[in-house]
Amino acid sequence: MTISSKALKDKHKNHRQKNTMGVLDEAFIQAPEHRPKTHLTNSGDYILSNEIPTIDLSSLQDPHCDKTALAAEIAEACMRWGFFQVINHGLSLDLMRRVEKTVAEFFSLTLEEKRRVKRDEVNPMGYHDGEHTKNVRDWKEIFDFFLQDSTTVPATTEPEDTELRKLTNPWPQNPSDFREVCQEYAREVEKLAFKLLELISISLGLPGDRLTGYFKDQTSFLRFNHYPPCPNPELALGVGRHADAGVITVLAQDSVGGLQVSRRSDGQWFSVKPNPDAFIINIGNCMQVWTNDKYWSAEHRVVVNSSKERFSMPFFLFPSHDTNIEPLKELISEDNPPCYKKYNWGKFFAARNRSDYKKLQTESIQIDRFKAA
Ligand code: OGA
Ligand code: NI
């Protein structure tokens, strides 16, 4: 702890009472090179930025629309940033507001009540306030649920062990409409995710349905993130720098802001200007591998602040557990040999879940491990 002023200590105390996340424990402190530069207000990485492309999906309302123009915009965004924002996406704004409301109500329950639907080492779904990214604890609490109730995953991380496990979602009693609203929202976000997947396939010169076969038994899940105010936002992160592991992520957020994206060309951090009516779409590791590095799975992180809580809702589109991820045959050639070796999605997912759950002795699993020599 570096801050000792009385005011901050008092804030600290209030925080502890209000948010039950405890004082800023050592586990939250980022290494100096990974701390956000929150003191930079008009230079460096803390300027609000509109740099990531915004794509207007209104033409998709017409089922006979020509998708090639949209696909071209998406191709450009996926190559340069691996991140873009979509507006006029077809999801009901009323539904978005309803899910935000019930999620805020859930997180305002007592810790005791939230822990009744706690995640554990067998089932990664439910409530959790001990998430780690690259072995540093994140300043947030979460609630996760699988899109498919139940979802089949490998029972262990052992490569030779073929035993499977069926997992179901733990749902809280309160708020009473929570489950229904969350599931309605999940189905709508899923539809949007598959429309985007189709556009991405077209953008790669592939048939629109080229990738759908990998999702028969999808392991996709929805996450609600709650980032409480943080007494030391210059030392901690809401989520440490990471790239999402799956295919694509479809994220909604409130108007507070805090998401930052690392630019592909130079690694510079850019803040994303929040728009609660839009979705942020980002490319995950699977898509980067499928496209043999043509599309970029950007590192991103979340900075927190000392006065405002923030909510966000990512949907992680994940393939079936038995999918082997490797560069798509159609996209490799003699001039463009595969950059990655094949890996099994289910085993990768299981290993990631272990490392997010608690601090491990070793580095968490990353796709770099599958880079071809
Ligand atoms: C995540 C994530 C960003 C945000 O949960 O993987 O990157 O804005 N969240 O909350
Ligand atoms: Ni992420």
Tab-separated table of C-alpha atoms and ligand atoms in Angstrom:
chain	number	residue	atom	x	y	z
A	1	MET	CA	0.000	0.000	0.000
A	2	THR	CA	1.438	3.328	-0.981
A	3	ILE	CA	-1.365	5.694	-0.106
A	4	SER	CA	-1.672	6.944	3.434
A	5	SER	CA	-3.781	10.120	3.414
A	6	LYS	CA	-6.676	10.161	5.849
A	7	ALA	CA	-9.210	10.844	3.129
A	8	LEU	CA	-8.219	7.793	1.191
A	9	LYS	CA	-8.224	5.633	4.285
A	10	ASP	CA	-11.777	6.730	5.008
A	11	LYS	CA	-12.794	6.003	1.457
A	12	HIS	CA	-11.159	2.662	1.882
A	13	LYS	CA	-13.239	1.920	4.930
A	14	ASN	CA	-16.471	2.940	3.207
A	15	HIS	CA	-15.528	0.865	0.275
A	16	ARG	CA	-15.025	-2.137	2.459
A	17	GLN	CA	-18.445	-1.735	3.981
A	18	LYS	CA	-20.150	-1.083	0.686
A	19	ASN	CA	-18.539	-3.510	-1.653
A	20	THR	CA	-17.269	-6.295	0.532
A	21	MET	CA	-14.220	-6.770	-1.676
A	22	GLY	CA	-11.843	-5.926	1.151
A	23	VAL	CA	-9.024	-3.416	1.113
A	24	LEU	CA	-6.544	-3.440	-1.718
A	25	ASP	CA	-4.821	-6.665	-0.931
A	26	GLU	CA	-1.427	-7.406	-2.395
A	27	ALA	CA	-3.057	-9.959	-4.724
A	28	PHE	CA	-4.590	-7.098	-6.759
A	29	ILE	CA	-1.385	-5.120	-7.331
A	30	GLN	CA	-0.179	-5.129	-10.934
A	31	ALA	CA	3.536	-5.165	-11.793
A	32	PRO	CA	4.661	-1.567	-12.528
A	33	GLU	CA	4.802	-2.119	-16.318
A	34	HIS	CA	1.158	-3.261	-16.384
A	35	ARG	CA	-0.346	-0.483	-14.289
A	36	PRO	CA	-2.700	1.928	-16.022
A	37	LYS	CA	-1.418	5.421	-16.549
A	38	THR	CA	-4.450	7.086	-14.982
A	39	HIS	CA	-2.481	10.269	-14.206
A	40	LEU	CA	-2.135	10.962	-17.931
A	41	THR	CA	-5.129	13.041	-18.865
A	42	ASN	CA	-4.264	14.444	-22.248
A	43	SER	CA	-1.520	12.244	-23.588
A	44	GLY	CA	-0.621	8.579	-23.587
A	45	ASP	CA	-3.182	5.892	-23.041
A	46	TYR	CA	-5.990	7.482	-21.112
A	47	ILE	CA	-7.634	9.650	-23.731
A	48	LEU	CA	-11.161	8.607	-24.650
A	49	SER	CA	-10.797	7.358	-28.138
A	50	ASN	CA	-13.104	6.596	-31.019
A	51	GLU	CA	-10.371	4.824	-32.908
A	52	ILE	CA	-11.927	1.386	-33.052
A	53	PRO	CA	-14.274	1.222	-36.032
A	54	THR	CA	-18.043	1.533	-35.637
A	55	ILE	CA	-20.091	-0.630	-37.998
A	56	ASP	CA	-23.767	0.058	-38.627
A	57	LEU	CA	-25.696	-3.217	-38.963
A	58	SER	CA	-29.053	-1.681	-39.957
A	59	SER	CA	-28.856	-3.166	-43.462
A	60	LEU	CA	-29.116	-6.663	-41.906
A	61	GLN	CA	-32.769	-5.960	-41.029
A	62	ASP	CA	-33.485	-6.674	-44.691
A	63	PRO	CA	-33.066	-10.459	-45.047
A	64	HIS	CA	-32.118	-10.083	-48.728
A	65	CYS	CA	-29.424	-7.475	-48.141
A	66	ASP	CA	-26.086	-7.802	-49.871
A	67	LYS	CA	-23.707	-8.678	-47.062
A	68	THR	CA	-20.482	-8.098	-48.948
A	69	ALA	CA	-20.132	-4.400	-48.081
A	70	LEU	CA	-20.543	-5.126	-44.360
A	71	ALA	CA	-18.149	-8.055	-44.650
A	72	ALA	CA	-15.517	-5.755	-46.154
A	73	GLU	CA	-15.811	-3.334	-43.231
A	74	ILE	CA	-15.541	-6.223	-40.810
A	75	ALA	CA	-12.459	-7.632	-42.559
A	76	GLU	CA	-10.671	-4.306	-42.218
A	77	ALA	CA	-11.569	-3.980	-38.508
A	78	CYS	CA	-10.562	-7.577	-37.709
A	79	MET	CA	-7.183	-7.207	-39.384
A	80	ARG	CA	-6.228	-3.809	-37.975
A	81	TRP	CA	-7.732	-3.941	-34.475
A	82	GLY	CA	-9.499	-7.218	-33.804
A	83	PHE	CA	-12.087	-4.935	-32.162
A	84	PHE	CA	-15.080	-3.003	-33.441
A	85	GLN	CA	-18.344	-1.599	-32.215
A	86	VAL	CA	-21.737	-2.381	-33.787
A	87	ILE	CA	-24.773	-0.108	-33.736
A	88	ASN	CA	-28.338	-0.752	-34.997
A	89	HIS	CA	-27.669	-4.397	-34.178
A	90	GLY	CA	-31.339	-5.384	-33.864
A	91	LEU	CA	-31.366	-6.195	-30.135
A	92	SER	CA	-34.148	-4.557	-28.193
A	93	LEU	CA	-32.791	-1.686	-26.102
A	94	ASP	CA	-35.609	-2.330	-23.662
A	95	LEU	CA	-34.305	-5.863	-23.130
A	96	MET	CA	-30.769	-4.502	-22.604
A	97	ARG	CA	-32.062	-2.104	-19.911
A	98	ARG	CA	-34.066	-4.898	-18.235
A	99	VAL	CA	-31.077	-7.205	-18.001
A	100	GLU	CA	-28.858	-4.378	-16.693
A	101	LYS	CA	-31.404	-3.678	-13.978
A	102	THR	CA	-31.720	-7.245	-12.754
A	103	VAL	CA	-27.933	-7.717	-12.862
A	104	ALA	CA	-27.369	-4.578	-10.734
A	105	GLU	CA	-29.947	-5.902	-8.283
A	106	PHE	CA	-28.198	-9.242	-8.074
A	107	PHE	CA	-24.806	-7.680	-7.332
A	108	SER	CA	-26.337	-5.478	-4.636
A	109	LEU	CA	-27.332	-8.554	-2.596
A	110	THR	CA	-25.237	-9.505	0.418
A	111	LEU	CA	-22.090	-11.487	-0.189
A	112	GLU	CA	-23.625	-14.339	1.768
A	113	GLU	CA	-26.581	-14.490	-0.596
A	114	LYS	CA	-24.432	-14.238	-3.730
A	115	ARG	CA	-22.188	-17.017	-2.484
A	116	ARG	CA	-25.138	-19.393	-2.457
A	117	VAL	CA	-24.603	-19.621	-6.222
A	118	LYS	CA	-20.841	-19.682	-5.974
A	119	ARG	CA	-18.594	-21.146	-8.615
A	120	ASP	CA	-16.399	-24.069	-7.512
A	121	GLU	CA	-13.609	-26.232	-8.876
A	122	VAL	CA	-16.034	-28.556	-10.664
A	123	ASN	CA	-18.498	-26.017	-12.065
A	124	PRO	CA	-17.025	-22.731	-13.324
A	125	MET	CA	-20.469	-21.090	-13.645
A	126	GLY	CA	-22.121	-18.903	-10.991
A	127	TYR	CA	-20.888	-16.128	-8.739
A	128	HIS	CA	-17.196	-15.496	-8.176
A	129	ASP	CA	-15.201	-12.689	-6.600
A	130	GLY	CA	-11.724	-14.138	-6.852
A	131	GLU	CA	-11.005	-14.026	-10.595
A	132	HIS	CA	-7.326	-13.926	-11.595
A	133	THR	CA	-5.886	-12.824	-14.942
A	134	LYS	CA	-2.285	-13.914	-15.427
A	135	ASN	CA	-2.075	-14.682	-11.727
A	136	VAL	CA	-3.007	-11.175	-10.514
A	137	ARG	CA	-6.402	-10.760	-8.913
A	138	ASP	CA	-8.998	-8.665	-10.798
A	139	TRP	CA	-10.891	-5.842	-9.056
A	140	LYS	CA	-14.352	-7.180	-9.823
A	141	GLU	CA	-17.021	-9.719	-9.058
A	142	ILE	CA	-18.757	-11.822	-11.708
A	143	PHE	CA	-21.712	-14.036	-12.473
A	144	ASP	CA	-21.391	-16.539	-15.339
A	145	PHE	CA	-23.903	-18.853	-16.972
A	146	PHE	CA	-23.720	-21.238	-19.903
A	147	LEU	CA	-25.946	-20.572	-22.860
A	148	GLN	CA	-26.864	-24.263	-22.984
A	149	ASP	CA	-28.163	-25.560	-19.709
A	150	SER	CA	-26.529	-28.201	-19.614
A	151	THR	CA	-23.138	-27.902	-21.291
A	152	THR	CA	-20.706	-30.778	-21.868
A	153	VAL	CA	-17.029	-30.226	-21.033
A	154	PRO	CA	-14.029	-32.489	-20.312
A	155	ALA	CA	-13.918	-33.665	-16.693
A	156	THR	CA	-10.184	-32.945	-16.302
A	157	THR	CA	-7.338	-31.099	-18.011
A	158	GLU	CA	-5.402	-34.353	-18.604
A	159	PRO	CA	-4.916	-34.759	-22.385
A	160	GLU	CA	-5.450	-38.545	-22.287
A	161	ASP	CA	-8.553	-38.456	-20.087
A	162	THR	CA	-11.658	-38.644	-22.301
A	163	GLU	CA	-14.198	-38.476	-19.457
A	164	LEU	CA	-16.839	-35.792	-19.952
A	165	ARG	CA	-18.977	-33.861	-17.523
A	166	LYS	CA	-22.375	-32.227	-17.962
A	167	LEU	CA	-22.650	-28.907	-16.157
A	168	THR	CA	-25.808	-26.988	-15.296
A	169	ASN	CA	-26.135	-23.362	-14.260
A	170	PRO	CA	-26.637	-22.385	-10.643
A	171	TRP	CA	-29.428	-19.744	-10.602
A	172	PRO	CA	-30.108	-17.393	-7.699
A	173	GLN	CA	-33.592	-17.136	-6.124
A	174	ASN	CA	-33.233	-13.354	-6.175
A	175	PRO	CA	-33.989	-11.196	-8.082
A	176	SER	CA	-37.062	-13.251	-8.948
A	177	ASP	CA	-36.936	-12.372	-12.665
A	178	PHE	CA	-33.161	-12.876	-12.940
A	179	ARG	CA	-33.092	-16.250	-14.658
A	180	GLU	CA	-35.846	-15.467	-17.138
A	181	VAL	CA	-34.471	-12.071	-18.183
A	182	CYS	CA	-30.900	-13.373	-18.414
A	183	GLN	CA	-31.907	-16.326	-20.581
A	184	GLU	CA	-34.018	-14.146	-22.870
A	185	TYR	CA	-31.080	-11.779	-23.280
A	186	ALA	CA	-28.648	-14.657	-23.866
A	187	ARG	CA	-30.763	-16.018	-26.730
A	188	GLU	CA	-30.848	-12.606	-28.411
A	189	VAL	CA	-27.100	-12.010	-28.041
A	190	GLU	CA	-26.474	-15.490	-29.402
A	191	LYS	CA	-28.445	-14.606	-32.564
A	192	LEU	CA	-26.341	-11.499	-33.013
A	193	ALA	CA	-23.145	-13.499	-32.468
A	194	PHE	CA	-24.122	-15.970	-35.220
A	195	LYS	CA	-24.972	-13.139	-37.632
A	196	LEU	CA	-21.512	-11.730	-36.986
A	197	LEU	CA	-19.946	-15.160	-37.425
A	198	GLU	CA	-21.615	-15.413	-40.825
A	199	LEU	CA	-20.317	-11.976	-41.836
A	200	ILE	CA	-16.843	-12.902	-40.647
A	201	SER	CA	-16.916	-16.119	-42.703
A	202	ILE	CA	-17.984	-14.144	-45.776
A	203	SER	CA	-15.260	-11.597	-45.038
A	204	LEU	CA	-12.708	-14.416	-45.279
A	205	GLY	CA	-14.023	-15.480	-48.688
A	206	LEU	CA	-15.709	-18.562	-47.158
A	207	PRO	CA	-19.350	-19.690	-47.305
A	208	GLY	CA	-21.470	-17.892	-44.688
A	209	ASP	CA	-22.097	-21.150	-42.797
A	210	ARG	CA	-18.509	-22.445	-42.956
A	211	LEU	CA	-17.977	-22.217	-39.169
A	212	THR	CA	-21.402	-23.137	-37.780
A	213	GLY	CA	-20.607	-26.864	-37.509
A	214	TYR	CA	-18.163	-26.149	-34.667
A	215	PHE	CA	-20.998	-24.976	-32.379
A	216	LYS	CA	-23.346	-28.003	-32.260
A	217	ASP	CA	-22.493	-28.492	-28.599
A	218	GLN	CA	-21.273	-24.990	-27.936
A	219	THR	CA	-19.637	-24.103	-24.597
A	220	SER	CA	-20.544	-20.395	-24.921
A	221	PHE	CA	-21.366	-18.459	-21.792
A	222	LEU	CA	-22.508	-15.067	-20.683
A	223	ARG	CA	-20.674	-13.109	-18.014
A	224	PHE	CA	-21.804	-10.202	-15.909
A	225	ASN	CA	-18.936	-8.096	-14.591
A	226	HIS	CA	-19.323	-5.704	-11.690
A	227	TYR	CA	-16.358	-3.418	-11.024
A	228	PRO	CA	-16.804	-1.643	-7.666
A	229	PRO	CA	-15.041	1.687	-7.061
A	230	CYS	CA	-11.406	0.966	-6.241
A	231	PRO	CA	-9.403	2.862	-3.587
A	232	ASN	CA	-6.184	2.541	-5.624
A	233	PRO	CA	-7.125	2.543	-9.319
A	234	GLU	CA	-3.511	3.311	-10.253
A	235	LEU	CA	-2.293	-0.009	-8.850
A	236	ALA	CA	-5.012	-2.468	-9.766
A	237	LEU	CA	-7.033	-3.385	-12.865
A	238	GLY	CA	-10.657	-4.468	-13.203
A	239	VAL	CA	-9.383	-7.120	-15.602
A	240	GLY	CA	-5.700	-7.505	-16.320
A	241	ARG	CA	-4.446	-7.482	-19.903
A	242	HIS	CA	-5.600	-10.587	-21.765
A	243	ALA	CA	-6.965	-11.756	-25.094
A	244	ASP	CA	-10.284	-13.616	-25.040
A	245	ALA	CA	-9.874	-17.340	-25.606
A	246	GLY	CA	-12.950	-18.081	-27.705
A	247	VAL	CA	-14.179	-17.295	-31.213
A	248	ILE	CA	-15.716	-13.847	-30.780
A	249	THR	CA	-16.916	-11.808	-27.794
A	250	VAL	CA	-20.047	-9.643	-27.895
A	251	LEU	CA	-19.875	-7.145	-25.031
A	252	ALA	CA	-22.378	-4.634	-23.709
A	253	GLN	CA	-21.292	-2.026	-21.196
A	254	ASP	CA	-22.747	0.897	-19.262
A	255	SER	CA	-21.698	4.537	-19.747
A	256	VAL	CA	-18.831	4.622	-17.211
A	257	GLY	CA	-15.950	3.490	-19.444
A	258	GLY	CA	-12.702	1.729	-18.560
A	259	LEU	CA	-12.154	-0.769	-21.377
A	260	GLN	CA	-8.802	-0.299	-23.112
A	261	VAL	CA	-7.543	-2.035	-26.239
A	262	SER	CA	-3.970	-2.583	-27.351
A	263	ARG	CA	-3.475	-1.509	-30.980
A	264	ARG	CA	-2.147	-4.252	-33.242
A	265	SER	CA	0.412	-2.103	-35.030
A	266	ASP	CA	2.313	-0.875	-31.971
A	267	GLY	CA	0.754	-2.212	-28.750
A	268	GLN	CA	-0.369	1.278	-27.674
A	269	TRP	CA	-3.359	1.275	-25.272
A	270	PHE	CA	-6.544	3.039	-26.397
A	271	SER	CA	-9.613	3.713	-24.289
A	272	VAL	CA	-12.904	2.711	-25.863
A	273	LYS	CA	-15.583	5.373	-25.607
A	274	PRO	CA	-18.567	3.651	-23.983
A	275	ASN	CA	-21.948	3.471	-25.699
A	276	PRO	CA	-24.576	1.545	-23.685
A	277	ASP	CA	-26.731	0.990	-26.799
A	278	ALA	CA	-23.907	-0.569	-28.844
A	279	PHE	CA	-21.999	-3.839	-28.633
A	280	ILE	CA	-18.244	-4.170	-28.684
A	281	ILE	CA	-17.157	-7.139	-30.789
A	282	ASN	CA	-13.719	-8.619	-30.451
A	283	ILE	CA	-11.888	-11.480	-32.079
A	284	GLY	CA	-10.826	-14.300	-29.757
A	285	ASN	CA	-7.885	-16.685	-29.924
A	286	CYS	CA	-9.796	-19.397	-31.847
A	287	MET	CA	-10.566	-17.010	-34.693
A	288	GLN	CA	-6.966	-15.799	-34.784
A	289	VAL	CA	-5.805	-19.407	-35.120
A	290	TRP	CA	-8.508	-20.326	-37.694
A	291	THR	CA	-7.440	-17.357	-39.814
A	292	ASN	CA	-3.749	-18.153	-39.339
A	293	ASP	CA	-3.096	-14.702	-37.803
A	294	LYS	CA	-4.962	-12.745	-40.500
A	295	TYR	CA	-7.475	-11.617	-37.877
A	296	TRP	CA	-6.171	-10.339	-34.583
A	297	SER	CA	-7.161	-11.298	-31.088
A	298	ALA	CA	-6.211	-8.048	-29.326
A	299	GLU	CA	-5.122	-7.745	-25.743
A	300	HIS	CA	-7.456	-5.605	-23.712
A	301	ARG	CA	-7.895	-4.660	-20.058
A	302	VAL	CA	-10.196	-2.689	-17.808
A	303	VAL	CA	-9.119	0.283	-15.712
A	304	VAL	CA	-11.163	1.063	-12.614
A	305	ASN	CA	-11.793	4.333	-10.839
A	306	SER	CA	-12.261	5.477	-7.254
A	307	SER	CA	-15.776	6.909	-7.515
A	308	LYS	CA	-17.989	4.955	-9.922
A	309	GLU	CA	-18.966	1.334	-10.107
A	310	ARG	CA	-19.175	-0.147	-13.594
A	311	PHE	CA	-21.084	-3.030	-15.180
A	312	SER	CA	-20.356	-4.937	-18.373
A	313	MET	CA	-21.812	-8.056	-20.004
A	314	PRO	CA	-19.604	-10.071	-22.371
A	315	PHE	CA	-20.998	-13.043	-24.303
A	316	PHE	CA	-18.201	-15.458	-25.159
A	317	LEU	CA	-18.970	-17.472	-28.285
A	318	PHE	CA	-17.132	-20.758	-27.681
A	319	PRO	CA	-17.104	-23.915	-29.851
A	320	SER	CA	-18.061	-27.462	-28.817
A	321	HIS	CA	-15.625	-29.128	-26.433
A	322	ASP	CA	-14.538	-31.670	-29.077
A	323	THR	CA	-13.473	-29.021	-31.608
A	324	ASN	CA	-9.842	-29.119	-32.578
A	325	ILE	CA	-8.645	-25.608	-33.298
A	326	GLU	CA	-6.166	-25.194	-36.148
A	327	PRO	CA	-5.760	-22.876	-39.146
A	328	LEU	CA	-8.583	-23.476	-41.670
A	329	LYS	CA	-7.414	-25.521	-44.651
A	330	GLU	CA	-8.896	-23.020	-47.114
A	331	LEU	CA	-6.804	-20.210	-45.636
A	332	ILE	CA	-3.395	-21.826	-45.715
A	333	SER	CA	-1.122	-22.424	-48.686
A	334	GLU	CA	2.513	-22.965	-49.506
A	335	ASP	CA	3.096	-19.228	-49.125
A	336	ASN	CA	1.075	-19.068	-45.959
A	337	PRO	CA	1.902	-22.199	-43.953
A	338	PRO	CA	0.061	-22.822	-40.667
A	339	CYS	CA	1.330	-20.676	-37.774
A	340	TYR	CA	-0.278	-22.950	-35.148
A	341	LYS	CA	-0.429	-26.574	-34.216
A	342	LYS	CA	-3.796	-28.160	-33.542
A	343	TYR	CA	-5.226	-27.976	-30.002
A	344	ASN	CA	-8.385	-29.295	-28.420
A	345	TRP	CA	-10.820	-26.594	-27.332
A	346	GLY	CA	-12.325	-28.513	-24.389
A	347	LYS	CA	-8.955	-29.165	-22.768
A	348	PHE	CA	-7.874	-25.568	-23.318
A	349	PHE	CA	-11.129	-24.356	-21.745
A	350	ALA	CA	-10.662	-26.626	-18.725
A	351	ALA	CA	-7.078	-25.443	-18.198
A	352	ARG	CA	-8.058	-21.777	-18.493
A	353	ASN	CA	-10.828	-22.208	-15.967
A	354	ARG	CA	-8.397	-23.586	-13.457
A	355	SER	CA	-6.008	-20.666	-13.842
A	356	ASP	CA	-8.772	-18.039	-13.659
A	357	TYR	CA	-10.184	-19.609	-10.530
A	358	LYS	CA	-7.169	-19.131	-8.324
A	359	LYS	CA	-3.536	-18.223	-8.321
A	360	LEU	CA	-1.403	-21.053	-9.684
A	361	GLN	CA	2.319	-21.697	-9.471
A	362	THR	CA	2.665	-21.590	-13.235
A	363	GLU	CA	1.736	-19.152	-16.008
A	364	SER	CA	-1.797	-19.585	-17.292
A	365	ILE	CA	-2.262	-21.298	-20.664
A	366	GLN	CA	-1.951	-19.082	-23.796
A	367	ILE	CA	-2.252	-19.837	-27.539
A	368	ASP	CA	1.443	-19.029	-27.983
A	369	ARG	CA	2.016	-22.522	-26.693
A	370	PHE	CA	0.596	-23.842	-29.976
A	371	LYS	CA	2.678	-21.603	-32.273
A	372	ALA	CA	4.306	-23.686	-34.990
A	373	ALA	CA	8.108	-23.735	-34.758
B	1	OGA	C1	-13.690	-9.771	-20.192
B	1	OGA	C2	-13.414	-8.376	-20.577
B	1	OGA	C3	-14.141	-6.086	-20.630
B	1	OGA	C4	-15.070	-5.138	-19.946
B	1	OGA	O1	-14.549	-9.988	-19.299
B	1	OGA	O2	-13.040	-10.665	-20.793
B	1	OGA	O3	-12.479	-8.146	-21.295
B	1	OGA	O4	-15.227	-4.034	-20.452
B	1	OGA	N1	-14.243	-7.405	-20.137
B	1	OGA	O5	-15.616	-5.493	-18.902
B	2	NI	NI	-11.867	-9.923	-22.343
